[in-house]
Every structure is written in C-alpha cells, then in structure tokens.
mmCIF file with all atom_site columns, C-alpha atoms in Angstrom:
data_model
loop_
_atom_site.group_PDB
_atom_site.id
_atom_site.type_symbol
_atom_site.label_atom_id
_atom_site.label_alt_id
_atom_site.label_comp_id
_atom_site.label_asym_id
_atom_site.label_entity_id
_atom_site.label_seq_id
_atom_site.pdbx_PDB_ins_code
_atom_site.Cartn_x
_atom_site.Cartn_y
_atom_site.Cartn_z
_atom_site.occupancy
_atom_site.B_iso_or_equiv
_atom_site.pdbx_formal_charge
_atom_site.auth_seq_id
_atom_site.auth_comp_id
_atom_site.auth_asym_id
_atom_site.auth_atom_id
_atom_site.pdbx_PDB_model_num
ATOM 1   C CA . ASP A 1 1   ? -3.988  -4.582  20.311  1.00 80.00 ? 1   ASP A CA 1
ATOM 2   C CA . THR A 1 2   ? -2.073  -5.700  17.213  1.00 85.00 ? 2   THR A CA 1
ATOM 3   C CA . PRO A 1 3   ? -2.335  -4.763  13.542  1.00 88.00 ? 3   PRO A CA 1
ATOM 4   C CA . CYS A 1 4   ? -3.892  -7.190  11.090  1.00 90.00 ? 4   CYS A CA 1
ATOM 5   C CA . MET A 1 5   ? -1.107  -9.164  9.435   1.00 92.00 ? 5   MET A CA 1
ATOM 6   C CA . SER A 1 6   ? -3.048  -12.069 7.918   1.00 91.00 ? 6   SER A CA 1
ATOM 7   C CA . GLY A 1 7   ? -5.254  -12.707 4.911   1.00 91.00 ? 7   GLY A CA 1
ATOM 8   C CA . VAL A 1 8   ? -4.891  -10.089 2.171   1.00 90.00 ? 8   VAL A CA 1
ATOM 9   C CA . PHE A 1 9   ? -2.572  -8.178  4.503   1.00 92.00 ? 9   PHE A CA 1
ATOM 10  C CA . THR A 1 10  ? 0.088   -10.802 3.726   1.00 90.00 ? 10  THR A CA 1
ATOM 11  C CA . LEU A 1 11  ? 0.170   -9.508  0.119   1.00 89.00 ? 11  LEU A CA 1
ATOM 12  C CA . CYS A 1 12  ? 0.514   -5.820  0.955   1.00 91.00 ? 12  CYS A CA 1
ATOM 13  C CA . ARG A 1 13  ? 0.157   -3.744  4.105   1.00 93.00 ? 13  ARG A CA 1
ATOM 14  C CA . HIS A 1 14  ? -2.609  -1.511  2.715   1.00 94.00 ? 14  HIS A CA 1
ATOM 15  C CA . PRO A 1 15  ? -4.849  -3.625  0.450   1.00 94.00 ? 15  PRO A CA 1
ATOM 16  C CA . ASN A 1 16  ? -7.789  -1.281  0.968   1.00 94.00 ? 16  ASN A CA 1
ATOM 17  C CA . TYR A 1 17  ? -5.763  1.647   -0.406  1.00 95.00 ? 17  TYR A CA 1
ATOM 18  C CA . LEU A 1 18  ? -4.541  -0.531  -3.276  1.00 94.00 ? 18  LEU A CA 1
ATOM 19  C CA . GLY A 1 19  ? -8.169  -1.317  -4.109  1.00 95.00 ? 19  GLY A CA 1
ATOM 20  C CA . GLU A 1 20  ? -8.986  2.393   -4.160  1.00 95.00 ? 20  GLU A CA 1
ATOM 21  C CA . VAL A 1 21  ? -6.101  3.136   -6.523  1.00 93.00 ? 21  VAL A CA 1
ATOM 22  C CA . LEU A 1 22  ? -7.105  0.300   -8.855  1.00 94.00 ? 22  LEU A CA 1
ATOM 23  C CA . PHE A 1 23  ? -10.752 1.408   -8.797  1.00 96.00 ? 23  PHE A CA 1
ATOM 24  C CA . HIS A 1 24  ? -9.971  4.989   -9.814  1.00 95.00 ? 24  HIS A CA 1
ATOM 25  C CA . LEU A 1 25  ? -7.493  3.941   -12.492 1.00 94.00 ? 25  LEU A CA 1
ATOM 26  C CA . GLY A 1 26  ? -10.021 1.401   -13.754 1.00 95.00 ? 26  GLY A CA 1
ATOM 27  C CA . VAL A 1 27  ? -12.751 4.017   -14.070 1.00 95.00 ? 27  VAL A CA 1
ATOM 28  C CA . PHE A 1 28  ? -10.332 6.176   -16.054 1.00 95.00 ? 28  PHE A CA 1
ATOM 29  C CA . ALA A 1 29  ? -9.397  3.243   -18.301 1.00 95.00 ? 29  ALA A CA 1
ATOM 30  C CA . GLY A 1 30  ? -13.041 2.259   -18.708 1.00 95.00 ? 30  GLY A CA 1
ATOM 31  C CA . GLY A 1 31  ? -13.821 5.628   -20.249 1.00 93.00 ? 31  GLY A CA 1
ATOM 32  C CA . ALA A 1 32  ? -10.935 5.471   -22.738 1.00 92.00 ? 32  ALA A CA 1
ATOM 33  C CA . ALA A 1 33  ? -13.208 4.800   -25.705 1.00 92.00 ? 33  ALA A CA 1
ATOM 34  C CA . ALA A 1 34  ? -15.089 8.029   -25.031 1.00 92.00 ? 34  ALA A CA 1
ATOM 35  C CA . TYR A 1 35  ? -11.929 10.168  -24.971 1.00 92.00 ? 35  TYR A CA 1
ATOM 36  C CA . GLY A 1 36  ? -11.083 9.429   -28.586 1.00 92.00 ? 36  GLY A CA 1
ATOM 37  C CA . LYS A 1 37  ? -8.020  11.169  -29.956 1.00 93.00 ? 37  LYS A CA 1
ATOM 38  C CA . ASP A 1 38  ? -8.695  14.462  -28.198 1.00 93.00 ? 38  ASP A CA 1
ATOM 39  C CA . TRP A 1 39  ? -5.812  15.040  -25.769 1.00 94.00 ? 39  TRP A CA 1
ATOM 40  C CA . LYS A 1 40  ? -7.928  17.589  -23.885 1.00 95.00 ? 40  LYS A CA 1
ATOM 41  C CA . LYS A 1 41  ? -10.487 14.914  -22.993 1.00 94.00 ? 41  LYS A CA 1
ATOM 42  C CA . TRP A 1 42  ? -7.698  12.569  -21.878 1.00 95.00 ? 42  TRP A CA 1
ATOM 43  C CA . ALA A 1 43  ? -6.132  15.294  -19.732 1.00 95.00 ? 43  ALA A CA 1
ATOM 44  C CA . LEU A 1 44  ? -9.439  16.326  -18.178 1.00 95.00 ? 44  LEU A CA 1
ATOM 45  C CA . ALA A 1 45  ? -10.410 12.710  -17.496 1.00 94.00 ? 45  ALA A CA 1
ATOM 46  C CA . ALA A 1 46  ? -7.040  12.070  -15.831 1.00 95.00 ? 46  ALA A CA 1
ATOM 47  C CA . VAL A 1 47  ? -7.435  14.864  -13.266 1.00 96.00 ? 47  VAL A CA 1
ATOM 48  C CA . ALA A 1 48  ? -9.716  13.021  -10.826 1.00 94.00 ? 48  ALA A CA 1
ATOM 49  C CA . PRO A 1 49  ? -7.884  9.664   -10.779 1.00 94.00 ? 49  PRO A CA 1
ATOM 50  C CA . LEU A 1 50  ? -4.500  11.343  -10.422 1.00 94.00 ? 50  LEU A CA 1
ATOM 51  C CA . PHE A 1 51  ? -5.834  13.486  -7.593  1.00 96.00 ? 51  PHE A CA 1
ATOM 52  C CA . MET A 1 52  ? -7.268  10.430  -5.845  1.00 94.00 ? 52  MET A CA 1
ATOM 53  C CA . VAL A 1 53  ? -4.010  8.500   -6.233  1.00 92.00 ? 53  VAL A CA 1
ATOM 54  C CA . ARG A 1 54  ? -2.197  11.453  -4.646  1.00 93.00 ? 54  ARG A CA 1
ATOM 55  C CA . VAL A 1 55  ? -4.690  11.526  -1.759  1.00 94.00 ? 55  VAL A CA 1
ATOM 56  C CA . ILE A 1 56  ? -4.351  7.776   -1.223  1.00 94.00 ? 56  ILE A CA 1
ATOM 57  C CA . LEU A 1 57  ? -0.540  7.937   -1.253  1.00 91.00 ? 57  LEU A CA 1
ATOM 58  C CA . GLY A 1 58  ? -0.742  10.685  1.362   1.00 93.00 ? 58  GLY A CA 1
ATOM 59  C CA . ALA A 1 59  ? -3.087  8.583   3.477   1.00 93.00 ? 59  ALA A CA 1
ATOM 60  C CA . THR A 1 60  ? -0.703  5.632   3.145   1.00 93.00 ? 60  THR A CA 1
ATOM 61  C CA . LYS A 1 61  ? 2.200   7.762   4.316   1.00 92.00 ? 61  LYS A CA 1
ATOM 62  C CA . ASN A 1 62  ? 0.194   9.033   7.281   1.00 94.00 ? 62  ASN A CA 1
ATOM 63  C CA . LEU A 1 63  ? -0.972  5.562   8.304   1.00 94.00 ? 63  LEU A CA 1
ATOM 64  C CA . GLU A 1 64  ? 2.550   4.137   7.974   1.00 93.00 ? 64  GLU A CA 1
ATOM 65  C CA . ARG A 1 65  ? 3.816   6.838   10.333  1.00 94.00 ? 65  ARG A CA 1
ATOM 66  C CA . LYS A 1 66  ? 1.029   6.207   12.858  1.00 95.00 ? 66  LYS A CA 1
ATOM 67  C CA . GLN A 1 67  ? 1.578   2.457   12.773  1.00 94.00 ? 67  GLN A CA 1
ATOM 68  C CA . GLN A 1 68  ? 5.321   2.899   13.219  1.00 94.00 ? 68  GLN A CA 1
ATOM 69  C CA . GLU A 1 69  ? 4.675   5.047   16.291  1.00 95.00 ? 69  GLU A CA 1
ATOM 70  C CA . LYS A 1 70  ? 2.222   2.530   17.736  1.00 95.00 ? 70  LYS A CA 1
ATOM 71  C CA . TYR A 1 71  ? 3.840   -0.805  16.821  1.00 95.00 ? 71  TYR A CA 1
ATOM 72  C CA . GLY A 1 72  ? 7.460   0.166   16.048  1.00 91.00 ? 72  GLY A CA 1
ATOM 73  C CA . ALA A 1 73  ? 8.819   -1.569  19.165  1.00 92.00 ? 73  ALA A CA 1
ATOM 74  C CA . ASP A 1 74  ? 7.174   -4.903  18.298  1.00 93.00 ? 74  ASP A CA 1
ATOM 75  C CA . PRO A 1 75  ? 9.671   -7.246  16.576  1.00 94.00 ? 75  PRO A CA 1
ATOM 76  C CA . VAL A 1 76  ? 6.844   -9.167  14.884  1.00 93.00 ? 76  VAL A CA 1
ATOM 77  C CA . TYR A 1 77  ? 5.551   -5.947  13.342  1.00 94.00 ? 77  TYR A CA 1
ATOM 78  C CA . LEU A 1 78  ? 9.051   -4.906  12.260  1.00 93.00 ? 78  LEU A CA 1
ATOM 79  C CA . HIS A 1 79  ? 9.506   -8.296  10.556  1.00 93.00 ? 79  HIS A CA 1
ATOM 80  C CA . TYR A 1 80  ? 6.136   -7.824  8.855   1.00 92.00 ? 80  TYR A CA 1
ATOM 81  C CA . VAL A 1 81  ? 7.108   -4.346  7.600   1.00 91.00 ? 81  VAL A CA 1
ATOM 82  C CA . ALA A 1 82  ? 10.459  -5.638  6.344   1.00 90.00 ? 82  ALA A CA 1
ATOM 83  C CA . ASN A 1 83  ? 8.873   -8.512  4.412   1.00 89.00 ? 83  ASN A CA 1
ATOM 84  C CA . VAL A 1 84  ? 5.494   -7.310  3.160   1.00 90.00 ? 84  VAL A CA 1
ATOM 85  C CA . PRO A 1 85  ? 5.257   -4.599  0.488   1.00 90.00 ? 85  PRO A CA 1
ATOM 86  C CA . CYS A 1 86  ? 3.569   -1.372  1.435   1.00 88.00 ? 86  CYS A CA 1
ATOM 87  C CA . LEU A 1 87  ? 1.068   -0.837  -1.368  1.00 87.00 ? 87  LEU A CA 1
ATOM 88  C CA . TRP A 1 88  ? 1.838   -2.956  -4.424  1.00 83.00 ? 88  TRP A CA 1
ATOM 89  C CA . PRO A 1 89  ? 1.741   -6.728  -3.777  1.00 78.00 ? 89  PRO A CA 1
ATOM 90  C CA . THR A 1 90  ? 4.697   -8.076  -5.773  1.00 68.00 ? 90  THR A CA 1
ATOM 91  C CA . GLY A 1 91  ? 7.664   -7.034  -7.791  1.00 57.00 ? 91  GLY A CA 1
ATOM 92  C CA . MET A 1 92  ? 8.156   -3.773  -5.920  1.00 54.00 ? 92  MET A CA 1
ATOM 93  C CA . PRO A 1 93  ? 10.516  -2.822  -3.099  1.00 49.00 ? 93  PRO A CA 1
ATOM 94  C CA . LYS A 1 94  ? 9.388   -4.015  0.318   1.00 53.00 ? 94  LYS A CA 1
ATOM 95  C CA . GLY A 1 95  ? 9.573   -0.551  1.870   1.00 54.00 ? 95  GLY A CA 1
ATOM 96  C CA . CYS A 1 96  ? 6.971   2.134   1.566   1.00 60.00 ? 96  CYS A CA 1
ATOM 97  C CA . PRO A 1 97  ? 8.623   4.834   -0.526  1.00 52.00 ? 97  PRO A CA 1
ATOM 98  C CA . VAL A 1 98  ? 5.874   7.334   0.212   1.00 46.00 ? 98  VAL A CA 1
ATOM 99  C CA . ALA A 1 99  ? 6.626   7.078   3.939   1.00 46.00 ? 99  ALA A CA 1
ATOM 100 C CA . LYS A 1 100 ? 10.174  8.415   3.638   1.00 45.00 ? 100 LYS A CA 1
#
C-alpha cells in the first residue's frame, strides 16, 4: 500500500484539491462582469469561494497529517514530500505551509 506519486501527482501532492480551488476561484472570476462597481456584490460573491478555499486548505492539512502518520517512515515518500510541492505546482515552497 503506497501513495500515488506519479502522473499529475509529480506536479503537486494534492492535484484534486488544487482543481477544486481553481474551480471555485474561476466561478468567482467568471461572474465578475455581473458584480459591476458595487463592492457589496463583490464581497457577497467572494464569500463562497473564500469559504471553499478555507475548507480545502483544512482538508489538505488533515490529509498531509494522515499521510505522514501512514507513510512517514518510508524514505521514498519522504523524498517525494521534500521535492514535490503540496498544493501549488511551481514557484512555491516545497513544504505544505498549511500542515504546520
């Protein structure tokens, strides 16, 4: 029993969560034309995506902890964690800041 460390999982450790974040932010951005210049509409429209991003970051933290407990003794897994970003594929620190 080993974690998946190939395919899209070579870009980031939680590509499914990344997809969720991008989906919710994309829905928010897609409605931008309807918000106009009314800050109240912008604020109200931002509530759901920000909430979902918070939920997803919490799920990422929880899964990181569970995987560390299960696979933390495996040197291959530790190398994977040290070299593959947690949530954002490139240009970000390799660690998972939400797991601290």
